[in-house]
Coordinates of C-alpha atoms (C1' of nucleotides) in Angstrom, one line a residue:
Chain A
X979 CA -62.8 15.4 -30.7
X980 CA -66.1 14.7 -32.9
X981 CA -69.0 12.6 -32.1
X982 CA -67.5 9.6 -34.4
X983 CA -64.7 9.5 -31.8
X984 CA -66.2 10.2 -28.4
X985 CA -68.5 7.0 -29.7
X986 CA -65.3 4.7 -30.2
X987 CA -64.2 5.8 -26.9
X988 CA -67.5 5.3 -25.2
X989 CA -67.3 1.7 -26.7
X990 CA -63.0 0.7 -26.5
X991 CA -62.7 -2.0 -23.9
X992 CA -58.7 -2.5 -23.7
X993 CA -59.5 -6.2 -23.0
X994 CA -61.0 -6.9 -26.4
X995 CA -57.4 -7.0 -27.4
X996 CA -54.2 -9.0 -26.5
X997 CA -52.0 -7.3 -25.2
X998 CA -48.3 -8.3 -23.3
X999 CA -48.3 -7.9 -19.5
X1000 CA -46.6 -5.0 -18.4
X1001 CA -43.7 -4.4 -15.6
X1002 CA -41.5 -2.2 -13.9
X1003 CA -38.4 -3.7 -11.8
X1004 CA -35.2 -1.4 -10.5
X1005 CA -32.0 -2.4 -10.2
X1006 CA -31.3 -0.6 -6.9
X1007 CA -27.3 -0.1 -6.0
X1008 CA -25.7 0.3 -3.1
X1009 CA -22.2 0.2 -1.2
X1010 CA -21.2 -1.2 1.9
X1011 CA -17.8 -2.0 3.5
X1012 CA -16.1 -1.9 -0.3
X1013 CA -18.8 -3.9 -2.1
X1014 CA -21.3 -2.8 -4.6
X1015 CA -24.3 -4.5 -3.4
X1016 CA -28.1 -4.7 -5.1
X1017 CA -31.0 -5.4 -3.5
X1018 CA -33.0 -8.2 -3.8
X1019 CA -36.8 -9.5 -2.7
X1020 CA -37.9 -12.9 -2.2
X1021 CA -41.2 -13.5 -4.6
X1022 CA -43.8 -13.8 -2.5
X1023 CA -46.0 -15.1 -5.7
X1024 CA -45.5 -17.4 -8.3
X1025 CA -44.0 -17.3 -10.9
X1026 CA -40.8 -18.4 -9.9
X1027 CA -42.1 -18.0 -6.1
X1028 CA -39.3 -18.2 -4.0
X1029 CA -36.4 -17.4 -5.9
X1030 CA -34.9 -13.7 -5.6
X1031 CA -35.8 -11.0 -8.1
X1032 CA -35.6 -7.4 -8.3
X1033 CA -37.7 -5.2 -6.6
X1034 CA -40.4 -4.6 -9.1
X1035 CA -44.2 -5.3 -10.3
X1036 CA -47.3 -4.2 -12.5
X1037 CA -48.4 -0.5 -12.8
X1038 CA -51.3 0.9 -10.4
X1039 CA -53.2 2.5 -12.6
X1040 CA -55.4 4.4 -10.3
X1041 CA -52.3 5.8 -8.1
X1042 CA -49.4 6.3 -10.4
X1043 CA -49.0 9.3 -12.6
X1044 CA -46.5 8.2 -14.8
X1045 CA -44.4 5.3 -14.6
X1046 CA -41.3 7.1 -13.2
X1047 CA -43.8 7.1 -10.0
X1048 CA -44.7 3.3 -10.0
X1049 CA -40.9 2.6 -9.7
X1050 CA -40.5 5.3 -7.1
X1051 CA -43.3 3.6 -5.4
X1052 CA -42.1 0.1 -5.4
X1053 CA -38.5 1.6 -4.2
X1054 CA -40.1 3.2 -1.0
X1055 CA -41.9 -0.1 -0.3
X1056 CA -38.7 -1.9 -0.4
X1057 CA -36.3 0.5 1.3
X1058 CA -38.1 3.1 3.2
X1059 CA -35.8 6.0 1.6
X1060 CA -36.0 8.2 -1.5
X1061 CA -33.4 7.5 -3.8
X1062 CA -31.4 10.4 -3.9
X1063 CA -30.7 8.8 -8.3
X1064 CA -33.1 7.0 -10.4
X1065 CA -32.9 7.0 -13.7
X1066 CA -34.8 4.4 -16.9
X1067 CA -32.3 2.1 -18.4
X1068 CA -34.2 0.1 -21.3
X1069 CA -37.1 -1.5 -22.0
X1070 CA -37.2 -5.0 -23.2
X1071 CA -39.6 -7.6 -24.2
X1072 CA -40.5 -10.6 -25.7
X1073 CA -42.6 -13.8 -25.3
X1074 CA -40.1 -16.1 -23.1
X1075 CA -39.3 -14.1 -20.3
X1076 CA -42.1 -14.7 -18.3
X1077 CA -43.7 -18.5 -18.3
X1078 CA -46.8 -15.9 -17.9
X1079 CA -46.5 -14.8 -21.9
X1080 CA -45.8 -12.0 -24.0
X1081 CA -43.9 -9.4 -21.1
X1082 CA -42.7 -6.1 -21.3
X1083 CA -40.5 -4.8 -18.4
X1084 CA -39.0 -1.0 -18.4
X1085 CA -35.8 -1.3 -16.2
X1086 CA -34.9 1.3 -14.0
X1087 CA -31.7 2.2 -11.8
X1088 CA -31.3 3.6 -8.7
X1089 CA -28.4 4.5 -6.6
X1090 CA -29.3 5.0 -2.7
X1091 CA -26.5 5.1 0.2
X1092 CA -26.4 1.7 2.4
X1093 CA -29.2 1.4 4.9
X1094 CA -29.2 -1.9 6.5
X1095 CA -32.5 -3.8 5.3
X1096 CA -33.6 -4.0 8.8
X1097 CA -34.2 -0.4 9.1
X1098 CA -36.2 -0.8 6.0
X1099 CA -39.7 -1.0 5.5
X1100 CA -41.9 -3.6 4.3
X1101 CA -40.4 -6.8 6.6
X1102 CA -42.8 -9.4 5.7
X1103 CA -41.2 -10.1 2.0
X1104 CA -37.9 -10.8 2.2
X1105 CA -35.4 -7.7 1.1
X1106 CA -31.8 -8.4 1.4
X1107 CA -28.9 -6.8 -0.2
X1108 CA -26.2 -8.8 -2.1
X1109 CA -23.3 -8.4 -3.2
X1110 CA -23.2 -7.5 -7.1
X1111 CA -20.1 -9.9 -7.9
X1112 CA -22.0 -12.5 -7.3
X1113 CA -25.5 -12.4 -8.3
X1114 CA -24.7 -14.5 -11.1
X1115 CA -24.0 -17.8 -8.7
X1116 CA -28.0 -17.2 -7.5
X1117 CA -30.7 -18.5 -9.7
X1118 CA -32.7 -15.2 -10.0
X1119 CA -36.1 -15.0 -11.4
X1120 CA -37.2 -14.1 -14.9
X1121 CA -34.2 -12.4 -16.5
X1122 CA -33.1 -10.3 -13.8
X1123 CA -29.6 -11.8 -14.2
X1124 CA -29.4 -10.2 -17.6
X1125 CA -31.4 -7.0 -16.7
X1126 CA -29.1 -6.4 -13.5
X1127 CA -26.1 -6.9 -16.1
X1128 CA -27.7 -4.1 -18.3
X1129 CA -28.1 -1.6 -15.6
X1130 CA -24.6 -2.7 -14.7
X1131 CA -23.7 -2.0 -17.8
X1132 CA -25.1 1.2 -18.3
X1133 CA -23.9 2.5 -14.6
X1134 CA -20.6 2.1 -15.7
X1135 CA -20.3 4.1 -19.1
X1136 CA -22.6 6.6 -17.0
X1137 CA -19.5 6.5 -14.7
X1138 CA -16.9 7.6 -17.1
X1139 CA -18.2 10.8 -18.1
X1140 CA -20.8 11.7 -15.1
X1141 CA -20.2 11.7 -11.4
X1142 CA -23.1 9.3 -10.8
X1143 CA -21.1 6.8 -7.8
X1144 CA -21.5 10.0 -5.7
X1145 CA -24.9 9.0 -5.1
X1146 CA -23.9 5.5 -3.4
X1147 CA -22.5 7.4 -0.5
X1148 CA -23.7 9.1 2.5
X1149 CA -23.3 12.8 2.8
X1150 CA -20.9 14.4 3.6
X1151 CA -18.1 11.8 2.0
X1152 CA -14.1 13.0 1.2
X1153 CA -12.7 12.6 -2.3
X1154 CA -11.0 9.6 -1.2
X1155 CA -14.3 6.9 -0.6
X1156 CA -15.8 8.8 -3.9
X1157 CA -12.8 7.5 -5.8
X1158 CA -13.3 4.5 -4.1
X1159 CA -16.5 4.2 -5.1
X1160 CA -15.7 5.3 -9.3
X1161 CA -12.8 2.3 -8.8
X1162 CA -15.5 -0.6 -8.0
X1163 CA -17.7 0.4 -10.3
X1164 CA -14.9 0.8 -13.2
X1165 CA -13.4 -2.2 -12.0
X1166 CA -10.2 -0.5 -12.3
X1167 CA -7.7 1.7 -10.4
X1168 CA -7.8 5.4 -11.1
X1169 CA -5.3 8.1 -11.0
X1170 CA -5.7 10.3 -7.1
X1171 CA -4.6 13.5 -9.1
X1172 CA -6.3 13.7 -12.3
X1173 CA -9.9 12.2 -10.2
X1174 CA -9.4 15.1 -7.8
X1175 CA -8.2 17.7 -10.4
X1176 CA -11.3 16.5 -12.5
X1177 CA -14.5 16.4 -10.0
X1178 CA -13.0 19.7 -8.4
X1179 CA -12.8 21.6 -11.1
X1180 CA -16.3 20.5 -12.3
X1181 CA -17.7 22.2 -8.9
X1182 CA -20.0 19.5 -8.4
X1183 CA -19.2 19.5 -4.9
X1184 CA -19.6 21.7 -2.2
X1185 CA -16.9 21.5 0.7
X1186 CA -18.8 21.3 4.2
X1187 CA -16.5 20.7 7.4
X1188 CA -12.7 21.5 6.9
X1189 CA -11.2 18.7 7.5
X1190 CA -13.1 16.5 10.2
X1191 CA -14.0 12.9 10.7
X1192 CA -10.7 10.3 10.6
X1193 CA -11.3 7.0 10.3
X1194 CA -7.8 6.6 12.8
X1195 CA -4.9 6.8 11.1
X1196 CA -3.4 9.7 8.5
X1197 CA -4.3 13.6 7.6
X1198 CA -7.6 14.0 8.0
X1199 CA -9.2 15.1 4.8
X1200 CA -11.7 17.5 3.6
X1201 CA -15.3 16.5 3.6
X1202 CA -18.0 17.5 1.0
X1203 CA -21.8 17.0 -0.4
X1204 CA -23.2 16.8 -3.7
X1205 CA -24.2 21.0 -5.0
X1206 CA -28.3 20.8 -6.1
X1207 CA -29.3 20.3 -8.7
X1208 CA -26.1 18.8 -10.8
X1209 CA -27.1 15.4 -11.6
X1210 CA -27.1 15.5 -15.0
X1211 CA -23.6 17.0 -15.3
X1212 CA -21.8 15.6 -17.5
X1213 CA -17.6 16.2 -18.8
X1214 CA -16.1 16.7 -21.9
X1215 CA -14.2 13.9 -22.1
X1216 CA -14.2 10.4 -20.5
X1217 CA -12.2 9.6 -17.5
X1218 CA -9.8 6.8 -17.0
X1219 CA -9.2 5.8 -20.9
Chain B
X288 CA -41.6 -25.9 -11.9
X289 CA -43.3 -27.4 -9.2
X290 CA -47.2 -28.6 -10.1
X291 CA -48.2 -25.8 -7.2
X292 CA -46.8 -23.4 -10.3
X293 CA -48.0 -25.5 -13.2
X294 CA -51.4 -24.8 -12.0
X295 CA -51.2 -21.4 -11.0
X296 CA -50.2 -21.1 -15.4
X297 CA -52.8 -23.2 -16.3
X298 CA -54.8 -20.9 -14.6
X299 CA -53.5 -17.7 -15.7
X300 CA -55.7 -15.3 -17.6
X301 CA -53.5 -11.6 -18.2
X302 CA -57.0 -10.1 -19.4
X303 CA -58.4 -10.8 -15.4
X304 CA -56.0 -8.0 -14.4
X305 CA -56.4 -4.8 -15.2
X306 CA -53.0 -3.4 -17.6
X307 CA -52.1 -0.4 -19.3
X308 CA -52.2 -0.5 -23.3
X309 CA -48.5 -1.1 -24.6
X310 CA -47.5 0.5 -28.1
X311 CA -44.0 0.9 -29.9
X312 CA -43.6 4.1 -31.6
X313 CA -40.5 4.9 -33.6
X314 CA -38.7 8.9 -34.8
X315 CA -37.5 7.7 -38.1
X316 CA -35.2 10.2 -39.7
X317 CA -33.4 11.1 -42.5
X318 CA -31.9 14.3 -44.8
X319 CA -32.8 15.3 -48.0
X320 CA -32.0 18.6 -49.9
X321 CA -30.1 20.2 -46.7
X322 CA -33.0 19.8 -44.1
X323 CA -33.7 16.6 -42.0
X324 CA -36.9 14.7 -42.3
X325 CA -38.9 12.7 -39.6
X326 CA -41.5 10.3 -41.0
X327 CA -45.1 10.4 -40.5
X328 CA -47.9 8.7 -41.0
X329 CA -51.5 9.7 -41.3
X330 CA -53.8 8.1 -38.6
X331 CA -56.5 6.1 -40.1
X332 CA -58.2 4.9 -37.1
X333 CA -59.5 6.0 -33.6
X334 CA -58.4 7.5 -32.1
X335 CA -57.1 11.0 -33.3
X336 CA -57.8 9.9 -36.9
X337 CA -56.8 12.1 -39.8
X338 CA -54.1 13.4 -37.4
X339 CA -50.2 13.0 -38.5
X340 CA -48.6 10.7 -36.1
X341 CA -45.6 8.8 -35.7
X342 CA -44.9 5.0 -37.2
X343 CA -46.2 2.4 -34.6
X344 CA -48.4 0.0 -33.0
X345 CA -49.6 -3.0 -31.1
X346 CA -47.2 -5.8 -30.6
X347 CA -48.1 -7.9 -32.6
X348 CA -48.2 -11.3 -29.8
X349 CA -48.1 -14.0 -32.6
X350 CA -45.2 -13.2 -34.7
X351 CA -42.6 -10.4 -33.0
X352 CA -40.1 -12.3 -31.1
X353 CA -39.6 -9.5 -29.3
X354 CA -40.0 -5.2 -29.1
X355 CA -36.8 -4.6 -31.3
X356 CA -38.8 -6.7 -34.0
X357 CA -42.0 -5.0 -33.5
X358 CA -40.0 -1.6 -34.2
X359 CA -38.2 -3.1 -37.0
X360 CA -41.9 -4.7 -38.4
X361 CA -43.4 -1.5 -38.1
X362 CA -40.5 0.0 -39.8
X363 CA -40.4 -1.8 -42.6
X364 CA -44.3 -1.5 -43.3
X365 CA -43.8 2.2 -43.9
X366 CA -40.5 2.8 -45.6
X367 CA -39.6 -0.6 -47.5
X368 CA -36.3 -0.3 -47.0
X369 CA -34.2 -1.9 -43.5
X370 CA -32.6 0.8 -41.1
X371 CA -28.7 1.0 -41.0
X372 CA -29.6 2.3 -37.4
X373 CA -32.2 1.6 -35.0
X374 CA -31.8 2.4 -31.2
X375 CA -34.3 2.3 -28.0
X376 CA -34.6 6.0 -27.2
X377 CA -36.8 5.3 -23.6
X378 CA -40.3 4.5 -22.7
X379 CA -42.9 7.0 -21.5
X380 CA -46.3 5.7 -20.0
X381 CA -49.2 7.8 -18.0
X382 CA -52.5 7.8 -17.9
X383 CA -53.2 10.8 -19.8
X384 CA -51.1 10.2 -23.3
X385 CA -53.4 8.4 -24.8
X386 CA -57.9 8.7 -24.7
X387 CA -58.1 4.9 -24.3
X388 CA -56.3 5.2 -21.1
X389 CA -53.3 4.1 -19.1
X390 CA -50.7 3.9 -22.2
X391 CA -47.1 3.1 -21.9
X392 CA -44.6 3.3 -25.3
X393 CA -41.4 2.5 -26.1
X394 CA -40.0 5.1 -28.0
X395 CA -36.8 3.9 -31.1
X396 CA -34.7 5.7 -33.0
X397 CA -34.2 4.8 -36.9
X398 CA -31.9 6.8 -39.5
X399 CA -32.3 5.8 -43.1
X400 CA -31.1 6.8 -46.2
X401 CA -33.3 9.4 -48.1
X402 CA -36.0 7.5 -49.9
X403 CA -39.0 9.0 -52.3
X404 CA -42.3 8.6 -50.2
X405 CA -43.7 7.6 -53.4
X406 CA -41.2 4.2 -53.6
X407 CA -42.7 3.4 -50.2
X408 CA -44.8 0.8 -49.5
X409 CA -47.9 0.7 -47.8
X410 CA -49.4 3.6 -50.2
X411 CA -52.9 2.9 -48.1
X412 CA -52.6 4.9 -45.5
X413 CA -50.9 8.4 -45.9
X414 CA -47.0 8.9 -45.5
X415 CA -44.9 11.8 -45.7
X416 CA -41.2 13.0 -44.8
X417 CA -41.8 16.1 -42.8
X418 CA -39.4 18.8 -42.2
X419 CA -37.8 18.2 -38.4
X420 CA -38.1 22.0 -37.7
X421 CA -41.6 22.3 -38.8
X422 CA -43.3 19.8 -36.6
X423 CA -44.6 21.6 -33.7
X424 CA -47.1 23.5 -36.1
X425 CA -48.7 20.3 -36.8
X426 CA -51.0 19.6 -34.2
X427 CA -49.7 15.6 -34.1
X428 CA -51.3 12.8 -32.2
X429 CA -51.5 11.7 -28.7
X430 CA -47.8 13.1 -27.4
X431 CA -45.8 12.9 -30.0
X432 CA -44.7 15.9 -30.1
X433 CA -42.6 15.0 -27.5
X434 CA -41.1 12.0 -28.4
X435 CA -39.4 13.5 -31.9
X436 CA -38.0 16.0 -28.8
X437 CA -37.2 13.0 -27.0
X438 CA -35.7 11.4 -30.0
X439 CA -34.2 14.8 -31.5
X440 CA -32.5 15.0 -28.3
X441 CA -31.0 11.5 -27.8
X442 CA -29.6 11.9 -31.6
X443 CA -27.9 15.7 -30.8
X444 CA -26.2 14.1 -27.6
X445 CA -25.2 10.9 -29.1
X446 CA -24.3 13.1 -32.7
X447 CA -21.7 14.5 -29.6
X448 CA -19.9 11.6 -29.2
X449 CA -20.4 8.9 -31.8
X450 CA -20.7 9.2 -35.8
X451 CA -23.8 8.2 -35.8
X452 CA -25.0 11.0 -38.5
X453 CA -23.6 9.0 -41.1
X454 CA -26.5 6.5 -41.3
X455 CA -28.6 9.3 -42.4
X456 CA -26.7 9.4 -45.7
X457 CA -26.5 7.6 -48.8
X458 CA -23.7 5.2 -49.4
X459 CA -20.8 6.3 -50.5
X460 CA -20.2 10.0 -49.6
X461 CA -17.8 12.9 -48.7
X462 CA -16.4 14.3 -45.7
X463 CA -18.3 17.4 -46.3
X464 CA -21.5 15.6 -46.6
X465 CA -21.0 14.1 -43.2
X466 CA -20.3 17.3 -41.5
X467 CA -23.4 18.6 -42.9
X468 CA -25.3 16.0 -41.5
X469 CA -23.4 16.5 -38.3
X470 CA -24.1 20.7 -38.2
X471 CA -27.7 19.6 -39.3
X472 CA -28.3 17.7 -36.5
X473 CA -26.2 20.1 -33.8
X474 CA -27.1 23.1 -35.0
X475 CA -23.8 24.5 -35.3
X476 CA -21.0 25.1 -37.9
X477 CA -18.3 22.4 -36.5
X478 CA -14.8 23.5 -37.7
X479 CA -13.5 21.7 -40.7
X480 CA -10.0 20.3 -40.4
X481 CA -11.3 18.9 -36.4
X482 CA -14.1 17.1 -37.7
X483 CA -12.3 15.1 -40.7
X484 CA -8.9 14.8 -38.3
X485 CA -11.4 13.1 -35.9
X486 CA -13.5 11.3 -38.0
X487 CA -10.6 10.1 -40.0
X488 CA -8.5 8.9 -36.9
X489 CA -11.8 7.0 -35.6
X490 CA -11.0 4.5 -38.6
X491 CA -14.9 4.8 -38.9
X492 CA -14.7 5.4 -42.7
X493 CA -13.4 3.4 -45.7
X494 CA -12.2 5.2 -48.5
X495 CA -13.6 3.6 -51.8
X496 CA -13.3 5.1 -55.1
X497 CA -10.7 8.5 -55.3
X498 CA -12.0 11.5 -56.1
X499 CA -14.9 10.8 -58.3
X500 CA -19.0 12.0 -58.4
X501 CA -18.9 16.0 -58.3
X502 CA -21.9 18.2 -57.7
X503 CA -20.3 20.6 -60.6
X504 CA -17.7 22.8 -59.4
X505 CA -14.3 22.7 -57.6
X506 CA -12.2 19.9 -56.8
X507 CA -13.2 16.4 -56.2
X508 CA -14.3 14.9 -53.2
X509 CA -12.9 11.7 -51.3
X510 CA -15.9 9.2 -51.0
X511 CA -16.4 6.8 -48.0
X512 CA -18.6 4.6 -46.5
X513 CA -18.8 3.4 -42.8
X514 CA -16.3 0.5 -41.7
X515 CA -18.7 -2.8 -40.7
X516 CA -19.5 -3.6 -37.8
X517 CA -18.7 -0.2 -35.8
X518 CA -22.1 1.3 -35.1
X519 CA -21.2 1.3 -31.4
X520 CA -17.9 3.3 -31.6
X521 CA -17.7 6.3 -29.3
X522 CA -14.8 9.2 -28.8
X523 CA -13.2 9.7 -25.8
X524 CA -13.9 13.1 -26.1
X525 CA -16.9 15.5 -27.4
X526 CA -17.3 17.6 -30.6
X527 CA -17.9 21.0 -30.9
X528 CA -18.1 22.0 -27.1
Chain C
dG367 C1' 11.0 13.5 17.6
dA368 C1' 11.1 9.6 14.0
dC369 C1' 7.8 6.9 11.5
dA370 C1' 3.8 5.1 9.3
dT371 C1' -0.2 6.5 7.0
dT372 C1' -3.5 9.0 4.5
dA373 C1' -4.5 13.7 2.1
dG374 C1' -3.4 16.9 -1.1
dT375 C1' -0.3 19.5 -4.7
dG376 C1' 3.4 20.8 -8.4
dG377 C1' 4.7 20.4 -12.7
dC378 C1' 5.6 18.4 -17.1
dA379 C1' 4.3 15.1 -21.0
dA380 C1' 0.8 13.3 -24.1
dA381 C1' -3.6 13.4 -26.5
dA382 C1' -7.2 15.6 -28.8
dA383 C1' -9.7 19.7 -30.1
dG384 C1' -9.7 24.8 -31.7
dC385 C1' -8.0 27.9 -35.0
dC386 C1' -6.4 29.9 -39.2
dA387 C1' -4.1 30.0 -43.2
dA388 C1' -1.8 27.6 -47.0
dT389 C1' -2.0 24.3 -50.7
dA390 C1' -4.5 21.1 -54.3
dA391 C1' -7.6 19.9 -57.9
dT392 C1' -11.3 20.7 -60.7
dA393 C1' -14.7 23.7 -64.2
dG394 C1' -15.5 27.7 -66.7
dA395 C1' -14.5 32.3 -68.7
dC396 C1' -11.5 34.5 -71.8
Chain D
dG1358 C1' -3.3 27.8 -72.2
dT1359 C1' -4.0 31.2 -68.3
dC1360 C1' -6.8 33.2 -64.8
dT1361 C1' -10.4 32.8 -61.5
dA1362 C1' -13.9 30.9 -58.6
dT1363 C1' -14.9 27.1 -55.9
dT1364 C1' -14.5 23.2 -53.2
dA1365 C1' -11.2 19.7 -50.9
dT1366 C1' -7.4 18.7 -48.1
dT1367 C1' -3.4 19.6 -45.1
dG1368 C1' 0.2 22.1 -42.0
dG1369 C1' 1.2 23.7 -37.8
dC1370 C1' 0.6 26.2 -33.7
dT1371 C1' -2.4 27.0 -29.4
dT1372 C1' -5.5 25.4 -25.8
dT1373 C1' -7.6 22.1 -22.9
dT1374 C1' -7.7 18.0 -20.3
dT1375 C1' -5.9 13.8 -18.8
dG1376 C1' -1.6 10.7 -17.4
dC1377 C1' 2.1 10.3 -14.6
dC1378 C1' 5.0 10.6 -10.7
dA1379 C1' 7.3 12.6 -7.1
dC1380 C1' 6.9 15.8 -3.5
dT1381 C1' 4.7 18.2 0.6
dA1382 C1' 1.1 18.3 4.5
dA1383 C1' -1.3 16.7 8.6
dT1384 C1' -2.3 13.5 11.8
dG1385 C1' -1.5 9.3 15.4
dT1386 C1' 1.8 6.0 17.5
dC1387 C1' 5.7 4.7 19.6

DNA sequence: GACATTAGTGGCAAAAAGCCAATAATAGAC
DNA sequence: GTCTATTATTGGCTTTTTGCCACTAATGTC
């Protein structure tokens, strides 16, 4: 760096220039008693005070590193838990999104296994967790109607060639509630054999416990957990064409 | 709106809290001569100026309607001609990318047809097609370096499951052309009679004009250009695993 | 011990890629 | 014209992975 540019530096004031407001919101998924649920938090603030949005906010630019760490921050406010998934969806922006101006947001996903929002942190905003079928029916804030579509979106296309879902459940969790899990977010019924054949030969799971837990009735069947390390796995093909 | 709201606007001032600077930054590519190209532009202010760096900028608050448009702008400043493809890639932002400070980017994608540098526009600042494979011994700007890995990277995996290649090449052209583009771009000799059975099938390609426009010797090529309208197709299935 | 219920498997058909060799169409040499 | 080099295109078999559906396995209830 020469003298010519240390002296720019020395003289650059970011707020000599206009520039769009700048925010990070998660679409955080979860499942409960066969729903896909999302969490939502009442805005404490206005805009839009009042009305449910997604978990979310401005960069902290003395504590975040990068801004993979301001959504993990804003996701341990809310829930309390690291999110065992999180991963950037888009980025989108433009001048009437916010009643504030010119707004950038970078979406994020997360997928975390149910915790009831009691046990959760951060009790004096509102955090509840709804039910994804019908977010539309609620009046959210901003655009977070179309941004939760979008991470919707891109959950499910994840979902045909990754094992993603598995992240929504607890540990351990039998083949069974993980197919479960692929159906309601496919929106579609899947085949027991080929899903079995097809996430077992993949050896993303490791099998813990023969054959424990029954929820009452039938064989009791085999439980497993995630194997480190495999979240970006991805197959060869796409499942359930 | 309630007034309580309609004076907390009126109020509003985005340069009273402090945000990080917000560029758009875009990999364009392209092949020429049996080597693909990214595009880069000499800087010709502070900071790292005389550096090569990457197509991008401000938003530009008055007239993008909203970041694809900036991209597309900024696109069309420096080669003149509109991208047949132009994709969100992700956004990276940390305090240390940039000497200004806190700096977040959105990151695109654009393929284009091979153009002459010279036929570009905006002959003010410096322009040049640079050889993919050569860039890390350039020294570029701020990070990115990175984001043509970021970008290279998004293209092989989608080049995996899409046809996407084909908007690096000039309308019409051959088979053989397009699995050049594809080896190009995977590193890899793909197997001949898979890739055209595949690409064929897709019903990605119209045929137009039999067997004309040879490079000199042995028999004449099919030519084809891409169907409208299916930029978004994807196989079932990956290529070349 | 029969039955209901859930878990897990056997085995073949269908779809799509891998592989390799054969055939087709052109230009140039002679 | 005929032969040869070169590039384009196709035939056809093998391999991999999913789709399908029926069958077996293990448990609790009555």
């Amino acid at each position: 760096m020469n003298s010519d540019e240390k002296h720019y530096l020395a003289h650059y004031n970011s707020k000599d220039y206009p520039a769009p407001i700048y925010t990070v919101d998660t679409v955080i998924f979860t499942l409960h008693e066969s729903e896909l649920l999302v969490l939502l938090v009442e805005r404490g603030n206005h805009p839009h005070k009042g009305k449910w949005a997604l978990p979310g906010g401005f960069v902290n630019l003395e504590q975040d590193l990068d801004i993979n760490e301001t959504a993990l921050r804003m996701l341990m406010a809310k829930t309390g838990v690291e999110a065992p998934l999180l991963e950037q969806v888009a980025t989108i922006g433009n001048p009437t999104r916010d009643p504030r101006g010119w707004s950038v947001s970078t979406l994020y996903l997360a997928l975390i296994p149910y915790t009831p929002v009691q046990q959760m942190l951060d009790s004096v905003t509102d955090v509840v967790w709804h039910p994804l079928n019908a977010v539309e029916k609620l009046d959210l804030a901003f655009d977070h109607l179309k941004l939760i579509e979008m991470a919707t979106q891109r959950l499910q296309s994840k979902t045909a060639y990754t094992a993603l879902p598995m992240h929504v459940l607890k540990k351990p969790f039998t083949l069974t509630q993980l197919q479960q899990a692929f159906e309601l977010l496919l929106n579609k019924k899947l085949e027991k054999k080929s899903f079995r054949r097809r996430i077992l030969n993949a050896n993303l799971l490791t099998e813990v416990g023969e054959s424990v837990q029954e929820n009452g009735k039938g064989r009791p069947a085999a439980l497993y957990e995630p194997s480190p390390k495999l979240d970006q796995y991805a197959f060869i093909r796409v499942f359930g064409g």
